Short mmCIF file of C-alpha atoms in Angstrom, two decimals:
data_model
loop_
_atom_site.label_atom_id
_atom_site.label_comp_id
_atom_site.label_asym_id
_atom_site.label_seq_id
_atom_site.Cartn_x
_atom_site.Cartn_y
_atom_site.Cartn_z
CA MET A 1 0.00 0.00 0.00
CA ILE A 2 2.64 2.51 1.01
CA GLY A 3 6.03 2.31 -0.65
CA GLN A 4 9.18 4.26 0.03
CA TRP A 5 8.12 7.82 -0.63
CA ARG A 6 9.25 11.21 0.51
CA TRP A 7 7.33 12.87 3.34
CA GLY A 8 6.48 16.53 3.56
CA TRP A 9 5.17 17.16 0.04
CA PRO A 10 2.36 19.73 -0.18
CA VAL A 11 -1.12 18.24 -0.47
CA GLN A 12 -2.56 18.75 -3.96
CA GLY A 13 -6.12 19.45 -5.07
CA GLY A 14 -8.35 16.99 -6.89
CA GLU A 15 -10.40 14.17 -5.44
CA HIS A 16 -11.19 14.69 -1.79
CA SER A 17 -13.80 14.00 0.86
CA THR A 18 -16.28 16.60 2.08
CA VAL A 19 -15.86 15.54 5.72
CA ARG A 20 -14.78 18.53 7.83
CA ASN A 21 -13.70 16.66 10.93
CA PRO A 22 -10.07 15.65 10.22
CA TRP A 23 -10.38 12.65 12.54
CA LEU A 24 -13.42 11.26 10.70
CA ALA A 25 -12.82 9.14 7.60
CA ILE A 26 -16.21 9.12 5.91
CA GLY A 27 -19.41 11.17 5.87
CA SER A 28 -22.94 9.80 6.11
CA ALA A 29 -23.69 10.72 2.47
CA VAL A 30 -20.58 9.00 1.08
CA GLU A 31 -20.83 5.53 -0.43
CA PRO A 32 -18.12 3.40 1.26
CA ALA A 33 -17.06 1.50 -1.87
CA SER A 34 -16.56 4.74 -3.82
CA GLN A 35 -14.54 6.27 -0.99
CA ALA A 36 -12.41 3.13 -0.75
CA ARG A 37 -11.60 3.36 -4.47
CA LEU A 38 -10.63 7.04 -4.11
CA ILE A 39 -8.24 6.21 -1.29
CA ALA A 40 -6.76 3.28 -3.20
CA ARG A 41 -6.07 5.49 -6.24
CA ALA A 42 -4.59 8.18 -4.02
CA SER A 43 -2.28 5.65 -2.41
CA GLU A 44 -1.14 4.45 -5.84
CA ARG A 45 -0.37 8.02 -6.89
CA VAL A 46 1.72 8.50 -3.78
CA GLN A 47 3.67 5.32 -4.47
CA GLU A 48 4.35 6.62 -7.99
CA GLY A 49 6.04 9.67 -6.49
CA ASN A 50 3.16 12.16 -6.70
CA PRO A 51 2.11 14.52 -3.88
CA PRO A 52 -0.66 13.16 -1.61
CA PRO A 53 -4.18 14.11 -2.82
CA ARG A 54 -6.58 15.73 -0.37
CA VAL A 55 -8.50 12.51 0.13
CA LEU A 56 -5.55 11.44 2.28
CA ARG A 57 -6.08 13.22 5.57
CA PRO A 58 -3.12 14.91 7.32
CA VAL A 59 -3.66 12.78 10.45
CA VAL A 60 -3.38 9.66 8.29
CA LEU A 61 -0.28 10.93 6.48
CA GLU A 62 1.35 11.71 9.83
CA SER A 63 0.53 8.21 11.04
CA TRP A 64 1.98 6.69 7.85
CA GLU A 65 5.17 8.62 8.47
CA ARG A 66 5.41 7.38 12.06
CA SER A 67 4.75 3.82 10.87
CA ALA A 68 7.51 4.04 8.25
CA GLN A 69 9.95 5.48 10.77
CA ALA A 70 9.10 2.63 13.16
CA GLY A 71 10.13 0.16 10.47
CA VAL A 72 6.68 -1.27 9.76
CA PHE A 73 6.60 -2.99 6.36
CA ALA A 74 3.33 -2.19 4.58
CA GLU A 75 3.31 -5.30 2.41
CA ARG A 76 4.09 -7.83 5.11
CA GLU A 77 1.61 -10.66 5.54
CA GLU A 78 2.59 -12.08 8.92
CA LEU A 79 0.16 -11.51 11.76
CA PRO A 80 0.89 -9.16 14.68
CA PRO A 81 2.74 -10.72 17.63
CA ARG A 82 0.56 -12.07 20.46
CA LEU A 83 0.75 -12.49 24.20
CA THR A 84 0.64 -15.98 25.62
CA ALA A 85 -2.63 -17.11 27.19
CA GLU A 86 -1.10 -16.71 30.66
CA GLU A 87 0.17 -13.19 29.88
CA LEU A 88 -3.23 -12.19 28.50
CA GLU A 89 -5.08 -13.46 31.57
CA GLU A 90 -2.65 -11.66 33.87
CA ARG A 91 -3.05 -8.35 32.03
CA ARG A 92 -6.82 -8.66 32.04
CA ALA A 93 -6.92 -9.43 35.75
CA ARG A 94 -4.87 -6.40 36.81
CA HIS A 95 -6.01 -3.86 34.23
CA PRO A 96 -8.26 -1.01 35.47
CA LEU A 97 -10.51 -1.35 32.40
CA ALA A 98 -11.61 -4.81 33.56
CA ALA A 99 -13.94 -3.01 35.97
CA ALA A 100 -15.52 -1.14 33.05
CA MET A 101 -16.15 -4.12 30.76
CA PRO A 102 -19.80 -4.60 31.87
CA LEU A 103 -20.44 -0.96 30.96
CA ILE A 104 -18.66 -1.32 27.60
CA ARG A 105 -20.65 -4.46 26.86
CA SER A 106 -23.94 -2.72 27.62
CA LEU A 107 -23.08 0.30 25.46
CA LEU A 108 -21.41 -1.36 22.46
CA VAL A 109 -21.16 -5.14 22.48
CA ASP A 110 -24.89 -5.77 22.87
CA VAL A 111 -25.64 -4.04 19.54
CA ALA A 112 -22.44 -4.99 17.71
CA GLU A 113 -23.88 -8.28 16.44
CA ASP A 114 -26.60 -6.55 14.43
CA ALA A 115 -24.14 -3.95 13.14
CA ARG A 116 -21.61 -6.63 12.03
CA HIS A 117 -19.04 -5.00 14.27
CA ILE A 118 -16.63 -6.25 16.88
CA VAL A 119 -15.63 -4.28 19.95
CA ALA A 120 -12.01 -4.31 21.07
CA VAL A 121 -10.46 -2.90 24.22
CA CYS A 122 -6.69 -2.51 24.32
CA ASP A 123 -4.20 -1.47 26.98
CA VAL A 124 -1.81 1.46 26.69
CA THR A 125 0.72 -0.70 24.82
CA GLY A 126 -1.82 -1.45 22.08
CA HIS A 127 -2.36 -5.10 23.03
CA LEU A 128 -5.98 -6.16 22.56
CA LEU A 129 -7.28 -7.47 25.88
CA TRP A 130 -10.90 -8.09 24.91
CA VAL A 131 -12.43 -8.64 21.45
CA GLU A 132 -16.19 -9.30 21.45
CA GLY A 133 -19.24 -8.78 19.27
CA SER A 134 -20.30 -10.21 15.91
CA ARG A 135 -19.09 -13.80 15.66
CA ALA A 136 -18.95 -13.67 11.88
CA THR A 137 -16.78 -10.56 12.00
CA GLN A 138 -14.57 -12.12 14.67
CA ARG A 139 -14.00 -15.11 12.40
CA ALA A 140 -13.07 -12.80 9.53
CA ALA A 141 -10.74 -10.82 11.81
CA LEU A 142 -8.73 -13.97 12.50
CA GLY A 143 -7.21 -13.47 9.05
CA ILE A 144 -5.54 -10.22 10.11
CA GLY A 145 -4.74 -11.27 13.66
CA PHE A 146 -7.27 -8.93 15.27
CA VAL A 147 -7.69 -11.20 18.28
CA PRO A 148 -7.21 -10.99 22.06
CA GLY A 149 -3.56 -10.65 23.00
CA SER A 150 -2.35 -9.31 19.64
CA ASP A 151 -0.24 -6.16 19.41
CA TRP A 152 -2.01 -3.43 17.42
CA SER A 153 0.20 -0.56 18.48
CA GLU A 154 0.99 1.81 15.62
CA GLY A 155 4.69 1.10 15.92
CA THR A 156 4.10 -2.63 15.40
CA THR A 157 1.13 -2.88 13.04
CA GLY A 158 1.07 0.51 11.36
CA THR A 159 -1.84 2.92 11.02
CA ASN A 160 -4.99 1.50 12.65
CA ALA A 161 -7.66 3.04 14.86
CA PRO A 162 -6.75 1.66 18.32
CA GLY A 163 -3.01 2.04 17.81
CA THR A 164 -3.23 5.49 16.23
CA ALA A 165 -5.77 6.70 18.81
CA LEU A 166 -3.20 5.86 21.49
CA GLU A 167 -0.33 7.45 19.57
CA ALA A 168 -2.24 10.66 18.81
CA ASP A 169 -4.20 10.58 22.09
CA HIS A 170 -7.34 11.43 20.12
CA PRO A 171 -10.41 9.59 18.82
CA ILE A 172 -9.94 8.57 15.18
CA GLN A 173 -11.65 6.61 12.43
CA VAL A 174 -9.45 4.71 9.95
CA PHE A 175 -11.05 3.50 6.72
CA ALA A 176 -10.02 0.98 4.07
CA GLY A 177 -6.72 1.93 2.40
CA GLU A 178 -5.91 4.46 5.12
CA HIS A 179 -4.56 1.50 7.06
CA TYR A 180 -0.81 1.28 6.64
CA SER A 181 -0.83 -2.45 6.01
CA ALA A 182 -2.14 -3.68 2.67
CA THR A 183 -3.85 -6.65 4.35
CA HIS A 184 -6.07 -4.29 6.36
CA ALA A 185 -7.51 -2.38 3.38
CA SER A 186 -10.90 -4.10 3.55
CA TRP A 187 -11.56 -2.96 7.13
CA MET A 188 -12.92 0.06 8.97
CA CYS A 189 -12.19 0.88 12.59
CA ALA A 190 -12.99 3.74 14.96
CA ALA A 191 -11.34 4.09 18.36
CA ALA A 192 -11.11 6.52 21.26
CA PRO A 193 -8.47 6.67 24.00
CA ILE A 194 -9.44 6.17 27.65
CA HIS A 195 -7.69 8.10 30.41
CA ASP A 196 -7.19 7.36 34.09
CA PRO A 197 -9.16 9.94 36.12
CA GLU A 198 -6.60 9.58 38.91
CA HIS A 199 -3.68 11.10 37.00
CA GLY A 200 -4.92 11.75 33.45
CA GLY A 201 -2.59 9.22 31.84
CA LEU A 202 -3.64 6.81 29.10
CA LEU A 203 -5.11 3.47 30.12
CA GLY A 204 -5.94 2.14 26.67
CA ALA A 205 -8.59 2.55 23.98
CA VAL A 206 -12.00 1.22 22.95
CA ASP A 207 -12.51 0.33 19.30
CA LEU A 208 -15.33 -0.54 16.89
CA THR A 209 -14.20 -2.60 13.90
CA GLY A 210 -15.99 -4.02 10.86
CA SER A 211 -15.68 -4.46 7.12
CA PHE A 212 -15.23 -1.18 5.23
CA ASP A 213 -18.80 -1.33 3.85
CA THR A 214 -20.17 -0.88 7.42
CA ALA A 215 -18.40 2.47 7.79
CA HIS A 216 -20.48 5.35 9.15
CA PRO A 217 -19.52 8.51 11.08
CA SER A 218 -21.61 7.31 14.03
CA THR A 219 -19.03 4.61 14.83
CA LEU A 220 -16.53 7.26 15.88
CA ALA A 221 -19.18 9.05 17.94
CA LEU A 222 -20.11 5.78 19.66
CA ALA A 223 -16.51 4.90 20.45
CA ASN A 224 -15.86 8.37 21.83
CA ALA A 225 -19.06 8.43 23.90
CA THR A 226 -18.22 5.02 25.34
CA ALA A 227 -14.70 6.14 26.26
CA ARG A 228 -16.11 9.17 28.08
CA ALA A 229 -18.65 6.97 29.90
CA VAL A 230 -15.86 4.62 30.98
CA GLU A 231 -13.83 7.54 32.31
CA ALA A 232 -16.87 8.71 34.29
CA HIS A 233 -17.30 5.19 35.64
CA LEU A 234 -13.66 5.01 36.72
CA ALA A 235 -13.97 8.45 38.30
CA ALA A 236 -16.93 7.20 40.34
CA LEU A 237 -14.90 4.20 41.51
CA SER A 238 -12.03 6.54 42.40
CA ALA A 239 -14.41 8.73 44.40
CA TRP A 240 -15.60 5.64 46.27
CA LYS A 241 -12.01 4.75 47.17
CA ASP A 242 -11.36 8.34 48.23
CA ALA A 243 -14.31 8.20 50.62
CA ALA A 244 -13.17 4.83 51.96
CA ALA A 245 -9.66 6.17 52.52
CA LEU A 246 -10.91 9.23 54.40
CA GLU A 247 -13.20 7.06 56.52
CA ALA A 248 -10.33 4.71 57.34
CA ALA A 249 -8.06 7.63 58.18
CA ARG A 250 -10.61 9.18 60.54
CA GLY A 251 -11.14 5.82 62.21
CA HIS A 252 -7.39 5.47 62.63
CA LEU A 253 -6.78 8.92 64.14
CA GLY A 254 -9.99 9.11 66.14
CA ALA A 255 -13.24 11.05 65.93
CA GLY A 256 -12.89 14.76 65.27
CA ALA A 257 -9.32 14.51 64.04
CA SER A 258 -8.32 16.53 61.01
CA VAL A 259 -7.02 14.18 58.33
CA THR A 260 -5.08 14.53 55.10
CA VAL A 261 -4.83 11.62 52.70
CA VAL A 262 -2.80 11.28 49.49
CA SER A 263 -4.29 9.19 46.67
CA PRO A 264 -2.16 6.84 44.51
CA GLY A 265 -1.94 9.61 41.92
CA GLY A 266 -0.91 12.28 44.42
CA ARG A 267 -4.26 14.01 44.96
CA LEU A 268 -4.67 15.55 48.42
CA LEU A 269 -7.91 14.68 50.18
CA GLY A 270 -9.14 16.43 53.30
CA GLU A 271 -6.96 19.33 54.44
CA ASP A 272 -5.19 20.39 51.25
CA LEU A 273 -2.09 22.06 52.75
CA GLY A 274 -2.51 24.78 50.11
CA ARG A 275 -2.14 22.33 47.20
CA ARG A 276 -4.30 19.88 45.32
CA ARG A 277 -1.66 17.44 44.10
CA VAL A 278 1.72 16.34 45.42
CA PRO A 279 4.19 13.62 44.45
CA PRO A 280 2.80 10.51 46.18
CA PRO A 281 5.01 9.10 48.96
CA THR A 282 7.07 6.03 48.15
CA GLU A 283 7.86 4.96 51.71
CA PRO A 284 6.72 5.78 55.25
CA GLY A 285 8.48 8.62 57.03
CA ARG A 286 9.08 12.34 56.90
CA LEU A 287 7.82 14.25 53.86
CA ARG A 288 8.04 17.94 52.95
CA ILE A 289 5.10 19.55 51.15
CA GLY A 290 5.88 23.19 50.46
CA ARG A 291 6.83 24.60 53.86
CA ALA A 292 5.02 21.90 55.80
CA VAL A 293 6.80 18.84 57.17
CA VAL A 294 4.55 15.83 57.66
CA GLU A 295 4.76 12.13 58.43
CA ALA A 296 3.54 9.76 55.71
CA GLU A 297 1.94 6.48 56.75
CA GLN A 298 0.41 3.83 54.53
CA LEU A 299 -3.33 3.21 54.89
CA ALA A 300 -3.56 -0.57 55.13
CA ALA A 301 -7.34 -0.48 54.68
CA VAL A 302 -7.14 1.12 51.22
CA PRO A 303 -4.00 0.06 49.32
CA GLY A 304 -2.20 2.86 47.51
CA TYR A 305 -3.41 5.64 49.81
CA TRP A 306 -1.25 7.46 52.38
CA LEU A 307 -2.20 9.21 55.61
CA LEU A 308 -0.35 12.44 56.41
CA HIS A 309 -0.09 14.05 59.83
CA PRO A 310 2.13 16.80 61.25
CA HIS A 311 5.72 15.86 61.94
CA SER A 312 5.26 16.97 65.55
CA ARG A 313 2.79 14.13 66.13
CA ARG A 314 5.47 11.49 66.32
CA ARG A 315 3.54 9.76 69.09
CA ALA A 316 1.22 8.42 66.42
CA ALA A 317 4.04 6.52 64.74
CA PRO A 318 4.00 3.46 67.04
CA ARG A 319 0.30 3.03 66.42
CA ALA A 320 0.85 3.37 62.68
CA ALA A 321 3.70 0.88 62.73
CA ALA A 322 1.61 -1.60 64.68
CA SER A 323 -1.22 -1.19 62.21
CA ALA A 324 1.10 -1.78 59.26
CA ALA A 325 2.65 -4.80 60.98
CA ASP A 326 -0.77 -6.27 61.73
CA GLY A 327 -1.79 -5.78 58.12
CA ALA A 328 1.39 -7.44 56.88
CA ALA A 329 0.82 -10.38 59.22
CA LEU A 330 -2.68 -10.86 57.88
CA ARG A 331 -1.54 -10.63 54.26
CA THR A 332 1.27 -13.13 54.71
CA GLY A 333 -0.62 -15.48 56.98
CA ALA A 334 1.77 -14.97 59.90
CA ALA A 335 0.46 -16.32 63.17
CA SER A 336 -1.71 -13.99 65.21
CA ALA A 337 -2.62 -14.32 68.86
CA GLY A 338 -5.46 -16.72 69.47
CA THR A 339 -5.33 -18.47 66.05
CA ALA A 340 -3.32 -21.21 64.46
CA HIS A 341 -3.24 -19.86 60.93
CA GLY A 342 -2.98 -16.09 61.16
CA VAL A 343 -6.64 -14.98 60.96
CA HIS A 344 -8.99 -14.35 63.84
CA THR A 345 -12.22 -16.27 63.62
CA GLY A 346 -15.28 -14.06 63.39
CA THR A 347 -17.50 -12.72 60.67
CA LEU A 348 -15.82 -12.60 57.29
CA ARG A 349 -17.14 -9.74 55.17
CA LEU A 350 -17.03 -9.94 51.37
CA ARG A 351 -17.59 -6.93 49.15
CA LEU A 352 -18.45 -8.34 45.76
CA LEU A 353 -20.24 -5.39 44.16
CA GLY A 354 -18.20 -3.17 41.86
CA THR A 355 -14.46 -2.99 42.50
CA PRO A 356 -13.95 -2.11 46.19
CA ALA A 357 -10.45 -1.66 47.56
CA ASP A 358 -11.02 -3.91 50.58
CA ALA A 359 -13.02 -6.79 49.15
CA VAL A 360 -12.33 -9.21 52.02
CA VAL A 361 -12.38 -8.04 55.63
CA SER A 362 -11.77 -10.25 58.66
CA ALA A 363 -12.05 -9.02 62.24
CA GLY A 364 -12.23 -5.46 60.92
CA ARG A 365 -9.01 -5.78 58.93
CA PRO A 366 -8.72 -5.95 55.13
CA LEU A 367 -7.06 -8.98 53.60
CA THR A 368 -5.21 -8.92 50.29
CA VAL A 369 -6.52 -11.53 47.84
CA THR A 370 -6.14 -12.01 44.10
CA PRO A 371 -9.13 -11.65 41.74
CA ARG A 372 -9.26 -15.45 41.38
CA GLN A 373 -9.21 -15.94 45.15
CA LEU A 374 -12.03 -13.42 45.50
CA GLU A 375 -14.04 -15.43 42.96
CA ILE A 376 -13.46 -18.55 45.07
CA CYS A 377 -14.60 -16.69 48.19
CA ALA A 378 -17.76 -15.60 46.39
CA LEU A 379 -18.53 -19.15 45.26
CA LEU A 380 -17.97 -20.57 48.74
CA ALA A 381 -20.28 -17.90 50.17
CA LEU A 382 -22.93 -18.99 47.66
CA HIS A 383 -22.50 -22.64 48.71
CA PRO A 384 -22.24 -22.69 52.52
CA ASP A 385 -22.32 -26.51 52.61
CA GLY A 386 -19.02 -26.56 50.75
CA LEU A 387 -17.61 -27.48 47.35
CA GLY A 388 -15.07 -29.99 46.11
CA SER A 389 -12.18 -28.90 43.91
CA GLY A 390 -13.91 -30.37 40.85
CA GLU A 391 -17.11 -28.45 41.58
CA LEU A 392 -15.14 -25.25 42.09
CA ARG A 393 -13.32 -25.81 38.80
CA GLU A 394 -16.61 -26.18 36.93
CA LEU A 395 -18.15 -23.10 38.57
CA LEU A 396 -15.03 -21.03 37.89
CA TYR A 397 -14.07 -22.16 34.41
CA GLY A 398 -17.15 -23.80 32.89
CA ASP A 399 -16.16 -25.95 29.91
CA GLN A 400 -12.53 -24.82 29.90
CA GLU A 401 -10.01 -27.59 30.50
CA VAL A 402 -8.34 -26.77 33.81
CA ALA A 403 -6.70 -29.33 36.06
CA ASP A 404 -7.93 -29.83 39.63
CA VAL A 405 -4.39 -29.18 40.84
CA THR A 406 -4.72 -25.58 39.62
CA ILE A 407 -7.73 -25.07 41.87
CA ARG A 408 -6.10 -26.81 44.82
CA SER A 409 -3.00 -24.62 44.49
CA GLU A 410 -5.15 -21.49 44.51
CA LEU A 411 -7.06 -22.77 47.54
CA SER A 412 -3.80 -23.50 49.34
CA ARG A 413 -2.64 -19.92 48.81
CA LEU A 414 -6.03 -18.61 49.89
CA ARG A 415 -5.89 -20.67 53.08
CA ARG A 416 -2.55 -19.07 53.96
CA THR A 417 -4.43 -15.77 53.96
CA LEU A 418 -7.70 -16.86 55.58
CA GLY A 419 -6.24 -19.45 57.93
CA ALA A 420 -8.79 -21.30 60.06
CA ALA A 421 -11.64 -19.39 58.41
CA LEU A 422 -11.30 -21.73 55.39
CA ALA A 423 -12.00 -25.41 56.00
CA ALA A 424 -11.45 -28.35 53.64
CA ARG A 425 -13.16 -31.60 52.59
CA PRO A 426 -15.26 -30.02 51.25
CA TYR A 427 -13.90 -26.50 50.93
CA ARG A 428 -16.13 -24.16 52.93
CA PHE A 429 -16.05 -21.23 55.30
CA ALA A 430 -15.73 -22.23 58.95
CA THR A 431 -16.80 -18.78 60.12
CA PRO A 432 -19.91 -16.65 59.49
CA VAL A 433 -19.83 -14.79 56.18
CA ALA A 434 -21.66 -11.59 55.24
CA THR A 435 -21.72 -10.18 51.71
CA ASP A 436 -22.93 -6.93 50.21
CA VAL A 437 -24.84 -9.00 47.64
CA GLU A 438 -26.85 -10.59 50.43
CA HIS A 439 -27.49 -7.13 51.91
CA VAL A 440 -28.89 -5.82 48.62
CA GLU A 441 -31.08 -8.92 48.24
CA GLN A 442 -32.46 -8.48 51.75
CA LEU A 443 -33.35 -4.85 51.07
CA LEU A 444 -34.90 -5.75 47.74
CA HIS A 445 -36.97 -8.61 49.08
CA GLY A 446 -38.03 -6.42 51.99
CA GLY A 447 -39.49 -3.91 49.56
CA ASP A 448 -36.97 -1.10 50.14
CA VAL A 449 -36.01 -0.64 46.49
CA ARG A 450 -34.44 2.77 46.97
CA ALA A 451 -32.10 1.50 49.69
CA ALA A 452 -31.26 -1.53 47.55
CA VAL A 453 -30.32 0.72 44.63
CA GLN A 454 -28.18 2.85 46.94
CA ALA A 455 -26.41 -0.23 48.33
CA TYR A 456 -25.84 -1.63 44.84
CA THR A 457 -22.45 -0.10 44.08
CA GLY A 458 -21.94 -2.02 40.85
CA PRO A 459 -22.35 -5.42 39.19
CA VAL A 460 -21.15 -8.53 41.03
CA LEU A 461 -17.39 -8.95 40.38
CA PRO A 462 -17.62 -7.17 37.01
CA ALA A 463 -14.32 -8.55 35.72
CA SER A 464 -15.16 -12.17 36.54
CA GLU A 465 -15.78 -14.62 33.70
CA SER A 466 -16.93 -17.42 36.00
CA PRO A 467 -20.22 -18.86 34.66
CA ARG A 468 -21.76 -19.08 38.15
CA ILE A 469 -20.75 -15.55 39.09
CA ALA A 470 -21.96 -14.26 35.73
CA ASP A 471 -25.36 -15.85 36.47
CA LEU A 472 -25.47 -14.19 39.88
CA ARG A 473 -24.41 -10.87 38.36
CA ASP A 474 -27.15 -11.00 35.74
CA GLN A 475 -29.79 -12.21 38.20
CA LEU A 476 -29.21 -9.45 40.76
CA HIS A 477 -29.03 -6.78 38.06
CA TYR A 478 -32.28 -8.06 36.50
CA GLU A 479 -34.11 -8.20 39.84
CA LEU A 480 -33.12 -4.63 40.67
CA ARG A 481 -34.20 -3.32 37.26
CA ALA A 482 -37.48 -5.24 37.43
CA ALA A 483 -38.26 -3.76 40.85
CA LEU A 484 -37.39 -0.28 39.61
CA LEU A 485 -39.57 -0.55 36.51
CA ALA A 486 -42.47 -1.99 38.50
CA GLY A 487 -42.29 0.72 41.17
CA GLU A 488 -43.15 4.40 41.24
CA ASP A 489 -40.14 5.89 43.02
CA PRO A 490 -38.58 8.60 40.83
CA ASP A 491 -35.70 9.08 43.28
CA ALA A 492 -34.69 5.43 42.96
CA LEU A 493 -35.02 5.55 39.17
CA PHE A 494 -32.92 8.71 38.96
CA GLN A 495 -30.29 7.26 41.28
CA TRP A 496 -30.02 4.25 38.95
CA ILE A 497 -29.40 6.18 35.73
CA ARG A 498 -26.90 8.45 37.52
CA ALA A 499 -24.77 5.42 38.43
CA PRO A 500 -22.24 4.05 35.92
CA HIS A 501 -24.03 0.70 35.72
CA GLY A 502 -27.34 2.38 34.83
CA ALA A 503 -26.12 5.30 32.75
CA SER A 504 -27.31 3.73 29.48
CA ASP A 505 -30.52 2.13 30.78
CA ALA A 506 -33.09 3.68 28.46
CA ALA A 507 -35.98 1.62 29.88
CA VAL A 508 -35.45 3.00 33.38
CA ALA A 509 -34.99 6.51 31.97
CA ARG A 510 -38.28 6.24 30.07
CA ARG A 511 -40.02 5.05 33.21
CA LEU A 512 -38.66 8.07 35.06
CA THR A 513 -40.03 10.49 32.44
CA THR A 514 -43.54 9.12 33.08
CA LEU A 515 -43.31 9.93 36.79
CA ILE A 516 -41.86 13.46 36.79
CA GLY A 517 -43.08 16.77 35.46
CA ALA A 518 -41.84 18.63 32.41
CA ARG A 519 -39.91 21.12 34.56
CA ASP A 520 -38.33 18.56 36.86
CA PRO A 521 -34.52 19.02 36.66
CA ARG A 522 -34.11 15.24 36.46
CA ARG A 523 -35.93 15.11 33.13
CA ALA A 524 -32.93 16.42 31.18
CA THR A 525 -30.77 13.50 32.35
CA ALA A 526 -33.49 10.96 31.61
CA VAL A 527 -34.15 12.36 28.13
CA ALA A 528 -30.42 12.37 27.35
CA VAL A 529 -30.20 8.65 28.20
CA VAL A 530 -33.19 7.86 25.98
CA GLU A 531 -31.84 9.90 23.07
CA ALA A 532 -28.40 8.30 23.36
CA ASP A 533 -30.04 4.88 23.14
CA LEU A 534 -31.99 5.89 20.02
CA PHE A 535 -28.81 7.23 18.41
CA ALA A 536 -26.94 4.00 19.15
CA ARG A 537 -29.67 1.94 17.47
CA ARG A 538 -29.68 3.89 14.19
#
């Protein structure tokens, strides 16, 4: 497609698109096949040594130049490099966008089948972590290696929407022959970058991909709107962690104490010391912020957050050190007084809704567990009589071929954390367990729908792919929506569509419009949700 040609020539007149947005490849009135032919002819003229025609957008030409400088060969036929299955699973498990996948699925994936599109989510390196949507299009995409784990960064694969969106840090649509690689000329893709609300840095991108004949300007709008919704969702999760950190800090210092907390990204919460952001501490001890000298102490209850207090309050250090030591003992399974395996018996609390920082709490102290261990805890809570390793394997992995020894190894590591709270033969909890899922169900079945909606902080383990947990996630979500739609509480309905997990729920928004007046300030939000749904279905 692109040969060795000189960059920097002036763009000439002639055939060109009428699209004004330089990041958009095709207008709604343009026939895709005709536009594809124009781009193909323009590319041929460039390879013959002619200046680029106007149909070749500057953002595309700049991407071609970066691709050439990166050493990408336009005519190569080999597929992009891929992560191993283990590497892919690890990246998925620890990536912040895992928490947003239910939202992305509700906004894009659910309608992608009818649109013959696939939805891809990549990390900041350009590796595709999730690829879902139209099965027929997924099968076709195998031919170009557009599959989970593959590297679609611009520097590896050349001009393409997810890779170029990351490189340019801007939403972009790439159409047909605008792709740098000749093997991608029959495709269209539109992607938008997603930023971390904590520090503003790139997390990855969300992409809509299909054959070039499915191209429409709305795909770029949908990708961009989804990226913004994901950022809002992550911001809400960050706000939840902020509140949890402040609550933990106040509990640590005592009622009425003035607290200052530093977030993982360096945001100051509470008393701002005259600033809003500081370099986050890297170790406990003395820290200077402007003219103030403070002591930094890790908040064990909310990993990544730091508690600051005046340097003169050195008497608080022993208490802080003891707290940190206790937390370390719990995390490593070191023996604690009164137990044989490092964990006090007592009620074990599981937070399974959304992505809380302290998902497992024992005797008032948070325990550090992996996502897989949290899934096991959830399944054991659902089956109080216990489960064998084979049953756990089936509930966790479904039809996937996974050896029992894998489950037993994970259970062994989990027992080092939970100690006597986890019994074996069958595997079960030997201590009372309370979950936030159970709390929501109790409120719902008791008829307090508004309180249930308020307590529902997000879908059950949104990143989990366990069949049993997915069933629970869908069931609880459905029961809440059904209760909302059957009721007449506008406050509960409005609270639902204001939450990330209900932000695209047009049915609930429509129900709200039937219960509030024309001048009610909540109507604007409800109408916006309904209109966004109509736009997405065009």
